[in-house]
């Protein structure tokens, strides 16, 4: 008897035993990339010398860097389209929609595996598949047919019972999970959903939950595929993709949580963390300056319809700015056809492109000290582009009700018609370009923004470096390699990007590294949570960072550090964190012996003390580190 996660993993297993905590390797059927991580992924694919991808389907989406203020993003798009055409990859043009939304609608298949260079790739697991977020290099490896290595996760069952009340939404379910488990509660875990509430949760609503499972640090979150999935696939003209995927009755789980949906109320994740959850009732009356509806979390058809039902016939408060970004062109077309777009515009909404937009700081930054309600998934410090802003993560219903009221407003306290009438789906894949039939004739376009990949030196046996930054718990990859319209255009230009590393934590981190010939990063728990951007490892690598010593790591970032030749180590005794300061000189010897002895002795020359760190890495990780990163390792093997 197996749970659903075990079933899909077993069907794709090529190496290892499915014992909790053991390394396993699985075949990936599908890959996805987006433009902000894709350029690196494809440069890495090229560096591996791969001709045609080996996956069943690989798709390259352009949805993040669509603000073309200068040639940089447009250079990236041209590179991505040409490289996709040459190597057998489908290309979803800018404007077609946000990768996770389009993937769910057009490509996600029950029972399959997907790896994507974006942390919200698990969105597609709403469809009964295993979808995992990873760094671009791991996605490039999957395209090259190399199985994906992961640690067999614990599988936790989340049983959802009862029916959501009026005004309460799927967003409130995942906010409740975050409230209970926190942003590190999902590390090394898969959350498998079940229960009688599933019959009421549509695929889009399930996708809100699997999407934000990323904020728990989970490997993925999965729903079974059932009649609801079947109906969705039918509407998408993909009925043949339906397979019923369910856990065996009475199967084993490593833990269980039960949530009674009928007892939930509208909630918000308060600044600056997705787990700082409070009820809307407790915030009721607090002034709101901006409302943003969209992102891969809540920009599906039903999300926007529910918001529109509340906005219908009303106008937003004078001091509020409301922006709406539909998740896909398909959704936008439906809203246009059924008149909902008119409702939004009449209410005073500003309609944005079908892209990530404000979620990744591509415009629409709030005013100084502004309060912004967003239907998004992350409210990390500085992510909106305004450091002093307070960003609250809410459901589309709460967002719409508050936009009208001008203050936090609990949608369960207002009357509106919350039924969504079914209308035919608008299916048109004309903005998804198939790869060339004559790949040998395709020339790859490399504009000036496409800079060669930086490479690391092989690891040295002795590391003698200063602590170039000391950080607290829950540092996100948004802290390490910030996003936003100013920085994102340099995602293909690591030299330039490295100037922005830790810019909101310390001044001139790049200069500090240069003056000290690189260094060591010291951090607290859950270092590197959030985005999968490997730039958060690549840019520090470029600046000469050789090691990160933390109390614990987020899964994707730890893998990215190894991939780029930076040694991730955990304090054996967490108290030792308190005895290190900025600019202490640390010496670590015998890194070559990591496979025999995973515990390293760190000598703090400044404080004249020593302490131990643990590496807990697989033999392959150690070989990758020794080579100075995965690309060197792969090249050395060829
Ligand atoms: C995000 O939501 O932080 C991003 C931008 O989509 C990232 C990817 C990136 O940094 O390019 C993610 O979630 O992995
Ligand atoms: Fe885009 Fe935001 Fe989703 Fe990341 S979380 S993929 S930036 S919409």
Short mmCIF file of C-alpha atoms in Angstrom, two decimals, residues 144-629:
data_model
loop_
_atom_site.label_atom_id
_atom_site.label_comp_id
_atom_site.label_asym_id
_atom_site.label_seq_id
_atom_site.Cartn_x
_atom_site.Cartn_y
_atom_site.Cartn_z
CA UNK A 144 20.13 16.36 -20.76
CA UNK A 145 18.49 13.17 -19.50
CA UNK A 146 20.42 13.05 -16.22
CA UNK A 147 18.15 11.77 -13.42
CA UNK A 148 17.37 14.21 -10.59
CA UNK A 149 18.92 13.47 -7.22
CA UNK A 150 16.94 14.23 -4.10
CA UNK A 151 16.60 12.97 -0.58
CA UNK A 152 13.56 10.74 -0.10
CA UNK A 153 11.18 13.14 1.65
CA UNK A 154 8.85 12.46 4.54
CA UNK A 155 5.27 12.36 3.29
CA UNK A 156 2.82 14.24 5.48
CA UNK A 157 -0.90 13.86 4.92
CA UNK A 158 -2.98 17.01 5.19
CA UNK A 159 -6.60 15.99 5.47
CA UNK A 160 -9.03 18.74 4.53
CA UNK A 161 -12.54 18.29 5.88
CA UNK A 162 -15.70 20.38 5.56
CA UNK A 163 -16.59 23.16 3.17
CA UNK A 164 -15.19 26.68 3.07
CA UNK A 165 -17.67 29.30 4.23
CA UNK A 166 -18.74 32.33 2.19
CA UNK A 167 -15.80 34.72 1.74
CA UNK A 168 -13.18 32.14 2.74
CA UNK A 169 -10.88 30.84 0.04
CA UNK A 170 -8.18 28.26 -0.78
CA UNK A 171 -5.63 30.97 0.04
CA UNK A 172 -6.89 30.87 3.62
CA UNK A 173 -6.28 27.11 3.75
CA UNK A 174 -2.62 27.45 2.84
CA UNK A 175 -2.22 30.48 5.12
CA UNK A 176 -3.55 28.29 7.93
CA UNK A 177 -0.97 25.59 7.06
CA UNK A 178 1.76 28.26 7.08
CA UNK A 179 0.51 29.61 10.39
CA UNK A 180 0.74 26.14 11.91
CA UNK A 181 3.99 24.94 10.34
CA UNK A 182 6.03 28.13 9.58
CA UNK A 183 8.33 28.84 6.62
CA UNK A 184 10.69 26.06 7.58
CA UNK A 185 8.03 23.51 8.51
CA UNK A 186 8.13 21.77 5.15
CA UNK A 187 11.87 21.22 4.64
CA UNK A 188 12.47 17.61 3.41
CA UNK A 189 8.72 17.00 3.31
CA UNK A 190 6.01 16.41 0.74
CA UNK A 191 2.50 17.41 1.76
CA UNK A 192 -0.14 15.10 0.34
CA UNK A 193 -3.70 16.43 0.50
CA UNK A 194 -6.81 14.30 0.97
CA UNK A 195 -10.26 14.49 2.55
CA UNK A 196 -13.88 15.16 1.76
CA UNK A 197 -13.19 18.87 1.18
CA UNK A 198 -11.38 18.01 -2.07
CA UNK A 199 -14.68 17.58 -3.92
CA UNK A 200 -15.31 21.32 -3.44
CA UNK A 201 -11.81 22.46 -4.42
CA UNK A 202 -11.28 23.15 -8.10
CA UNK A 203 -7.91 22.64 -9.82
CA UNK A 204 -7.16 26.39 -9.62
CA UNK A 205 -7.89 26.38 -5.88
CA UNK A 206 -5.75 23.30 -5.36
CA UNK A 207 -3.03 25.07 -7.31
CA UNK A 208 -3.11 28.01 -4.88
CA UNK A 209 -2.33 25.52 -2.12
CA UNK A 210 0.41 23.59 -3.93
CA UNK A 211 1.91 26.88 -5.14
CA UNK A 212 2.32 28.28 -1.67
CA UNK A 213 3.60 24.98 -0.33
CA UNK A 214 6.90 26.43 -1.59
CA UNK A 215 6.68 28.95 1.26
CA UNK A 216 6.77 26.04 3.72
CA UNK A 217 10.09 24.96 2.21
CA UNK A 218 8.43 21.71 1.08
CA UNK A 219 9.86 19.53 -1.68
CA UNK A 220 6.38 19.60 -3.16
CA UNK A 221 2.68 19.42 -2.23
CA UNK A 222 0.35 17.11 -4.10
CA UNK A 223 -3.36 16.56 -4.70
CA UNK A 224 -4.78 13.33 -6.13
CA UNK A 225 -6.23 13.45 -9.62
CA UNK A 226 -9.97 12.81 -9.53
CA UNK A 227 -13.21 13.80 -11.19
CA UNK A 228 -12.43 17.49 -10.57
CA UNK A 229 -9.13 17.06 -12.43
CA UNK A 230 -10.89 15.13 -15.16
CA UNK A 231 -13.41 17.93 -15.69
CA UNK A 232 -10.63 20.54 -15.81
CA UNK A 233 -8.64 18.58 -18.39
CA UNK A 234 -11.78 18.12 -20.45
CA UNK A 235 -12.39 21.87 -20.46
CA UNK A 236 -8.79 22.32 -21.56
CA UNK A 237 -9.35 19.96 -24.49
CA UNK A 238 -6.91 17.51 -22.93
CA UNK A 239 -9.17 14.74 -21.72
CA UNK A 240 -6.72 12.13 -23.01
CA UNK A 241 -4.16 13.35 -20.45
CA UNK A 242 -6.38 12.28 -17.57
CA UNK A 243 -5.31 9.38 -15.39
CA UNK A 244 -6.82 8.75 -11.97
CA UNK A 245 -3.97 8.99 -9.43
CA UNK A 246 -4.88 8.22 -5.82
CA UNK A 247 -3.17 7.01 -2.66
CA UNK A 248 -3.98 3.42 -1.70
CA UNK A 249 -6.59 3.30 1.06
CA UNK A 250 -4.91 2.75 4.44
CA UNK A 251 -1.43 3.67 3.14
CA UNK A 252 1.27 4.92 5.50
CA UNK A 253 2.14 8.58 6.05
CA UNK A 254 4.98 9.99 8.17
CA UNK A 255 2.61 12.41 9.83
CA UNK A 256 -0.89 13.81 9.60
CA UNK A 257 -2.57 17.17 10.01
CA UNK A 258 -6.32 17.72 9.79
CA UNK A 259 -7.82 21.06 8.86
CA UNK A 260 -11.53 21.68 9.10
CA UNK A 261 -12.15 24.08 6.21
CA UNK A 262 -15.55 25.08 7.58
CA UNK A 263 -13.88 26.61 10.64
CA UNK A 264 -11.47 28.83 8.68
CA UNK A 265 -11.78 32.61 8.37
CA UNK A 266 -10.11 35.06 5.95
CA UNK A 267 -6.48 35.63 6.86
CA UNK A 268 -3.40 37.62 5.85
CA UNK A 269 0.32 36.92 6.03
CA UNK A 270 1.72 40.09 7.57
CA UNK A 271 5.05 41.78 6.80
CA UNK A 272 7.64 40.37 6.12
CA UNK A 273 7.01 36.66 6.14
CA UNK A 274 4.40 34.32 4.62
CA UNK A 275 4.00 32.63 8.01
CA UNK A 276 3.21 35.79 10.00
CA UNK A 277 -0.49 35.00 9.71
CA UNK A 278 -3.33 36.92 11.36
CA UNK A 279 -7.08 37.04 10.76
CA UNK A 280 -8.46 39.84 8.62
CA UNK A 281 -10.89 40.52 11.46
CA UNK A 282 -7.93 41.51 13.64
CA UNK A 283 -6.71 43.94 10.95
CA UNK A 284 -10.19 45.24 10.04
CA UNK A 285 -10.22 48.99 9.54
CA UNK A 286 -6.47 49.39 8.90
CA UNK A 287 -5.88 51.72 5.93
CA UNK A 288 -4.87 50.18 2.60
CA UNK A 289 -2.97 52.06 -0.14
CA UNK A 290 -2.51 49.47 -2.84
CA UNK A 291 -4.19 46.24 -3.87
CA UNK A 292 -2.61 43.85 -6.37
CA UNK A 293 -4.50 40.84 -7.72
CA UNK A 294 -2.49 38.29 -9.70
CA UNK A 295 0.69 36.17 -9.54
CA UNK A 296 1.00 32.42 -10.00
CA UNK A 297 -0.82 31.96 -6.68
CA UNK A 298 -4.15 33.61 -7.40
CA UNK A 299 -4.63 34.65 -11.00
CA UNK A 300 -6.68 31.75 -12.28
CA UNK A 301 -10.11 32.16 -13.78
CA UNK A 302 -12.02 31.59 -10.56
CA UNK A 303 -9.74 33.86 -8.54
CA UNK A 304 -10.41 36.78 -10.83
CA UNK A 305 -14.10 35.98 -11.15
CA UNK A 306 -14.51 35.98 -7.37
CA UNK A 307 -12.75 39.32 -7.08
CA UNK A 308 -14.94 40.67 -9.89
CA UNK A 309 -18.13 39.50 -8.17
CA UNK A 310 -17.21 41.69 -5.21
CA UNK A 311 -16.19 44.64 -7.37
CA UNK A 312 -19.28 44.48 -9.61
CA UNK A 313 -21.12 47.80 -9.75
CA UNK A 314 -18.73 49.39 -7.21
CA UNK A 315 -15.69 51.61 -7.44
CA UNK A 316 -12.54 51.34 -5.42
CA UNK A 317 -11.72 53.86 -2.67
CA UNK A 318 -10.21 57.15 -3.87
CA UNK A 319 -6.87 56.60 -2.17
CA UNK A 320 -6.43 52.99 -3.36
CA UNK A 321 -4.56 51.85 -6.45
CA UNK A 322 -5.81 48.48 -7.73
CA UNK A 323 -3.81 46.47 -10.27
CA UNK A 324 -4.90 43.21 -11.84
CA UNK A 325 -2.61 40.83 -13.73
CA UNK A 326 -4.40 37.77 -15.14
CA UNK A 327 -2.31 34.59 -14.93
CA UNK A 328 -2.61 33.63 -18.55
CA UNK A 329 -3.84 34.84 -21.89
CA UNK A 330 -6.47 32.12 -21.69
CA UNK A 331 -7.86 33.66 -18.50
CA UNK A 332 -7.69 37.17 -19.92
CA UNK A 333 -9.59 36.10 -23.04
CA UNK A 334 -12.31 34.52 -20.92
CA UNK A 335 -12.64 37.64 -18.81
CA UNK A 336 -12.91 39.67 -21.96
CA UNK A 337 -15.51 37.40 -23.50
CA UNK A 338 -17.77 37.26 -20.45
CA UNK A 339 -17.54 40.99 -19.70
CA UNK A 340 -15.56 40.68 -16.46
CA UNK A 341 -12.75 42.80 -17.79
CA UNK A 342 -15.28 45.62 -18.04
CA UNK A 343 -16.23 45.07 -14.39
CA UNK A 344 -12.60 45.48 -13.37
CA UNK A 345 -12.07 48.58 -15.46
CA UNK A 346 -15.33 50.15 -14.29
CA UNK A 347 -14.32 49.54 -10.70
CA UNK A 348 -11.09 51.48 -11.29
CA UNK A 349 -8.59 48.66 -11.77
CA UNK A 350 -5.43 49.09 -13.80
CA UNK A 351 -5.00 46.04 -16.03
CA UNK A 352 -1.47 44.71 -16.38
CA UNK A 353 0.10 42.12 -18.67
CA UNK A 354 -0.32 38.38 -18.00
CA UNK A 355 3.05 38.17 -16.24
CA UNK A 356 4.59 38.08 -12.76
CA UNK A 357 4.68 41.89 -12.73
CA UNK A 358 4.54 43.40 -9.23
CA UNK A 359 5.13 40.01 -7.59
CA UNK A 360 8.77 40.16 -8.63
CA UNK A 361 9.03 43.93 -8.25
CA UNK A 362 8.61 44.60 -11.98
CA UNK A 363 6.83 47.88 -11.40
CA UNK A 364 3.93 48.85 -9.12
CA UNK A 365 6.10 49.35 -6.05
CA UNK A 366 3.99 50.77 -3.22
CA UNK A 367 4.52 54.33 -1.93
CA UNK A 368 6.81 54.99 1.05
CA UNK A 369 5.37 53.30 4.15
CA UNK A 370 2.48 52.14 1.92
CA UNK A 371 0.25 49.26 2.90
CA UNK A 372 -0.13 46.85 0.00
CA UNK A 373 -2.54 43.90 -0.07
CA UNK A 374 -1.44 41.31 -2.58
CA UNK A 375 -2.85 37.96 -3.62
CA UNK A 376 0.75 36.79 -4.08
CA UNK A 377 2.85 34.24 -2.21
CA UNK A 378 5.84 36.20 -0.87
CA UNK A 379 6.18 39.38 1.14
CA UNK A 380 9.91 39.24 1.88
CA UNK A 381 11.66 42.42 2.92
CA UNK A 382 12.27 44.69 -0.08
CA UNK A 383 10.69 42.37 -2.66
CA UNK A 384 8.03 44.91 -3.64
CA UNK A 385 10.72 47.48 -4.41
CA UNK A 386 9.79 49.73 -1.46
CA UNK A 387 11.72 48.90 1.69
CA UNK A 388 9.37 50.78 3.98
CA UNK A 389 6.17 49.26 2.56
CA UNK A 390 4.07 46.74 4.49
CA UNK A 391 3.02 43.89 2.18
CA UNK A 392 0.16 41.60 3.28
CA UNK A 393 -0.66 38.38 1.41
CA UNK A 394 -4.40 37.80 1.09
CA UNK A 395 -7.07 36.03 -0.97
CA UNK A 396 -8.63 37.65 -4.06
CA UNK A 397 -11.86 38.08 -2.08
CA UNK A 398 -10.12 39.97 0.73
CA UNK A 399 -8.18 42.01 -1.82
CA UNK A 400 -11.30 43.10 -3.71
CA UNK A 401 -13.36 43.84 -0.59
CA UNK A 402 -10.51 45.92 0.87
CA UNK A 403 -9.94 47.82 -2.39
CA UNK A 404 -13.53 49.06 -2.20
CA UNK A 405 -13.48 49.79 1.53
CA UNK A 406 -10.02 51.42 1.44
CA UNK A 407 -9.27 49.56 4.66
CA UNK A 408 -8.80 45.85 5.49
CA UNK A 409 -12.21 44.30 4.99
CA UNK A 410 -13.24 40.74 5.83
CA UNK A 411 -15.09 39.41 2.73
CA UNK A 412 -17.09 36.97 4.84
CA UNK A 413 -18.88 39.96 6.35
CA UNK A 414 -20.14 41.33 3.03
CA UNK A 415 -22.80 40.03 0.72
CA UNK A 416 -21.98 39.05 -2.83
CA UNK A 417 -22.85 36.22 -5.17
CA UNK A 418 -19.98 33.74 -4.93
CA UNK A 419 -21.16 31.27 -7.54
CA UNK A 420 -19.07 31.05 -10.69
CA UNK A 421 -20.97 30.06 -13.77
CA UNK A 422 -19.17 27.67 -16.08
CA UNK A 423 -18.30 28.97 -19.49
CA UNK A 424 -16.21 27.32 -22.20
CA UNK A 425 -12.46 27.65 -21.83
CA UNK A 426 -10.59 29.64 -24.40
CA UNK A 427 -7.86 27.37 -25.65
CA UNK A 428 -5.35 28.81 -28.08
CA UNK A 429 -1.74 27.72 -28.06
CA UNK A 430 -0.65 30.03 -30.85
CA UNK A 431 1.77 31.82 -28.51
CA UNK A 432 3.51 28.53 -27.73
CA UNK A 433 6.09 28.05 -30.45
CA UNK A 434 7.14 24.51 -31.32
CA UNK A 435 10.86 23.80 -31.73
CA UNK A 436 12.38 23.87 -35.21
CA UNK A 437 12.11 20.87 -37.53
CA UNK A 438 15.58 21.82 -38.78
CA UNK A 439 17.56 22.53 -35.63
CA UNK A 440 20.88 22.49 -37.47
CA UNK A 441 19.80 25.63 -39.32
CA UNK A 442 18.85 27.59 -36.20
CA UNK A 443 21.35 30.19 -35.10
CA UNK A 444 21.49 31.12 -31.46
CA UNK A 445 21.09 34.85 -30.92
CA UNK A 446 23.48 36.22 -28.32
CA UNK A 447 23.03 39.93 -27.76
CA UNK A 448 25.46 41.93 -25.62
CA UNK A 449 23.54 41.15 -22.40
CA UNK A 450 24.33 37.43 -22.74
CA UNK A 451 27.65 37.13 -20.95
CA UNK A 452 29.66 33.90 -20.72
CA UNK A 453 29.09 31.71 -17.69
CA UNK A 454 31.53 32.33 -14.86
CA UNK A 455 33.37 29.22 -13.72
CA UNK A 456 34.77 28.38 -10.32
CA UNK A 457 38.23 27.03 -9.46
CA UNK A 458 38.59 23.54 -8.09
CA UNK A 459 38.15 23.39 -4.30
CA UNK A 460 41.29 23.81 -2.21
CA UNK A 461 42.10 21.58 0.73
CA UNK A 462 42.53 24.50 3.10
CA UNK A 463 40.16 27.46 3.29
CA UNK A 464 41.47 30.53 5.06
CA UNK A 465 38.98 33.37 4.70
CA UNK A 466 37.23 36.11 6.63
CA UNK A 467 33.54 36.20 7.60
CA UNK A 468 32.26 38.70 5.06
CA UNK A 469 28.74 38.83 6.45
CA UNK A 470 26.91 37.47 9.49
CA UNK A 471 23.18 37.00 9.05
CA UNK A 472 20.12 36.06 11.11
CA UNK A 473 17.51 33.26 10.58
CA UNK A 474 15.32 32.87 7.47
CA UNK A 475 17.50 34.83 5.06
CA UNK A 476 15.83 34.58 1.64
CA UNK A 477 17.39 34.40 -1.79
CA UNK A 478 15.73 37.81 -2.30
CA UNK A 479 18.19 39.12 0.32
CA UNK A 480 21.15 37.40 -1.33
CA UNK A 481 20.39 38.25 -4.95
CA UNK A 482 17.60 40.85 -4.99
CA UNK A 483 15.07 40.97 -7.82
CA UNK A 484 13.05 43.92 -9.16
CA UNK A 485 13.15 45.96 -12.33
CA UNK A 486 16.58 47.47 -11.55
CA UNK A 487 18.44 44.20 -11.04
CA UNK A 488 16.59 41.51 -13.00
CA UNK A 489 17.85 42.63 -16.42
CA UNK A 490 21.30 41.41 -15.32
CA UNK A 491 20.33 37.80 -14.69
CA UNK A 492 22.50 36.82 -17.69
CA UNK A 493 25.35 39.06 -16.57
CA UNK A 494 26.77 37.79 -13.29
CA UNK A 495 29.55 40.37 -13.05
CA UNK A 496 26.99 43.17 -13.01
CA UNK A 497 24.52 41.22 -10.84
CA UNK A 498 27.17 40.64 -8.17
CA UNK A 499 27.16 44.38 -7.39
CA UNK A 500 23.71 43.98 -5.85
CA UNK A 501 24.38 40.99 -3.58
CA UNK A 502 23.07 41.58 -0.02
CA UNK A 503 22.49 45.26 -0.88
CA UNK A 504 19.64 45.47 1.66
CA UNK A 505 21.71 43.87 4.45
CA UNK A 506 25.11 45.51 4.21
CA UNK A 507 26.68 48.23 2.10
CA UNK A 508 29.11 47.22 -0.67
CA UNK A 509 29.20 43.49 -0.04
CA UNK A 510 30.90 43.09 -3.42
CA UNK A 511 33.72 45.46 -2.36
CA UNK A 512 34.14 43.68 0.98
CA UNK A 513 34.59 40.41 -0.91
CA UNK A 514 36.99 41.94 -3.39
CA UNK A 515 39.15 43.51 -0.67
CA UNK A 516 39.31 40.23 1.25
CA UNK A 517 39.70 37.94 -1.77
CA UNK A 518 36.33 36.31 -1.18
CA UNK A 519 35.16 35.01 2.17
CA UNK A 520 32.78 32.91 4.24
CA UNK A 521 29.08 33.63 4.93
CA UNK A 522 27.70 32.87 8.41
CA UNK A 523 23.93 32.56 8.85
CA UNK A 524 21.13 31.28 11.08
CA UNK A 525 18.30 28.82 10.37
CA UNK A 526 16.74 28.15 6.96
CA UNK A 527 19.37 30.03 4.98
CA UNK A 528 18.39 30.61 1.34
CA UNK A 529 14.63 30.12 1.65
CA UNK A 530 12.33 31.29 -1.13
CA UNK A 531 13.24 31.59 -4.76
CA UNK A 532 15.18 28.90 -6.61
CA UNK A 533 17.40 31.51 -8.28
CA UNK A 534 20.85 29.98 -8.57
CA UNK A 535 22.15 33.53 -8.91
CA UNK A 536 22.09 33.53 -5.09
CA UNK A 537 24.91 30.98 -5.29
CA UNK A 538 26.48 32.06 -8.59
CA UNK A 539 27.00 35.72 -7.67
CA UNK A 540 28.59 34.97 -4.26
CA UNK A 541 30.73 32.33 -6.03
CA UNK A 542 31.81 35.00 -8.50
CA UNK A 543 32.77 37.20 -5.53
CA UNK A 544 34.96 34.43 -4.10
CA UNK A 545 32.70 33.04 -1.37
CA UNK A 546 33.96 29.52 -0.61
CA UNK A 547 31.77 28.37 2.24
CA UNK A 548 28.46 29.11 3.99
CA UNK A 549 28.16 28.09 7.63
CA UNK A 550 24.53 28.15 8.75
CA UNK A 551 22.32 26.65 11.44
CA UNK A 552 20.27 25.04 8.63
CA UNK A 553 19.59 25.44 4.89
CA UNK A 554 16.63 25.58 2.54
CA UNK A 555 16.65 22.61 0.14
CA UNK A 556 17.01 24.30 -3.26
CA UNK A 557 19.62 26.79 -2.14
CA UNK A 558 21.77 24.11 -0.55
CA UNK A 559 21.77 22.21 -3.86
CA UNK A 560 22.63 25.42 -5.74
CA UNK A 561 25.60 26.09 -3.44
CA UNK A 562 26.99 22.63 -4.19
CA UNK A 563 26.32 23.09 -7.90
CA UNK A 564 28.49 26.20 -7.91
CA UNK A 565 31.26 24.86 -5.68
CA UNK A 566 30.44 26.62 -2.40
CA UNK A 567 30.59 24.28 0.63
CA UNK A 568 27.37 24.36 2.71
CA UNK A 569 28.09 23.44 6.37
CA UNK A 570 25.86 23.34 9.42
CA UNK A 571 26.96 24.17 12.96
CA UNK A 572 27.27 20.98 14.98
CA UNK A 573 26.46 23.03 18.06
CA UNK A 574 24.16 25.93 17.16
CA UNK A 575 25.49 27.95 20.12
CA UNK A 576 28.78 28.39 18.24
CA UNK A 577 26.96 30.84 15.97
CA UNK A 578 27.07 33.35 18.85
CA UNK A 579 30.88 33.28 19.04
CA UNK A 580 31.58 34.43 15.49
CA UNK A 581 31.70 38.02 14.30
CA UNK A 582 31.95 39.87 11.04
CA UNK A 583 35.59 39.88 9.80
CA UNK A 584 36.72 36.97 12.00
CA UNK A 585 39.30 34.90 10.15
CA UNK A 586 38.32 31.24 9.86
CA UNK A 587 40.61 28.39 8.80
CA UNK A 588 39.25 25.02 7.71
CA UNK A 589 41.58 22.19 6.77
CA UNK A 590 41.14 18.79 5.15
CA UNK A 591 38.17 19.58 2.97
CA UNK A 592 39.47 16.88 0.58
CA UNK A 593 38.61 14.27 3.23
CA UNK A 594 34.93 15.16 3.41
CA UNK A 595 33.77 11.72 2.25
CA UNK A 596 35.70 10.00 5.06
CA UNK A 597 34.97 12.68 7.61
CA UNK A 598 31.92 14.90 7.07
CA UNK A 599 32.73 16.91 10.21
CA UNK A 600 35.13 19.79 9.68
CA UNK A 601 37.02 21.63 12.42
CA UNK A 602 36.82 25.39 12.02
CA UNK A 603 39.57 27.38 13.64
CA UNK A 604 38.56 30.95 14.46
CA UNK A 605 41.97 32.62 14.31
CA UNK A 606 40.63 35.97 15.45
CA UNK A 607 38.92 34.59 18.57
CA UNK A 608 41.43 31.77 19.07
CA UNK A 609 38.64 29.21 19.35
CA UNK A 610 37.59 26.13 17.39
CA UNK A 611 34.18 24.65 16.61
CA UNK A 612 32.76 21.85 14.48
CA UNK A 613 30.58 21.98 11.39
CA UNK A 614 28.81 19.12 9.65
CA UNK A 615 28.53 18.81 5.89
CA UNK A 616 26.14 15.83 5.44
CA UNK A 617 26.73 15.65 1.69
CA UNK A 618 26.54 12.69 -0.68
CA UNK A 619 29.71 11.38 -2.30
CA UNK A 620 28.65 12.89 -5.61
CA UNK A 621 28.11 16.30 -3.96
CA UNK A 622 31.63 16.09 -2.57
CA UNK A 623 33.06 15.25 -5.99
CA UNK A 624 31.13 18.19 -7.47
CA UNK A 625 32.54 20.50 -4.79
CA UNK A 626 36.06 19.23 -5.37
CA UNK A 627 35.73 19.98 -9.09
CA UNK A 628 34.58 23.53 -8.27
CA UNK A 629 30.95 22.96 -9.24
#
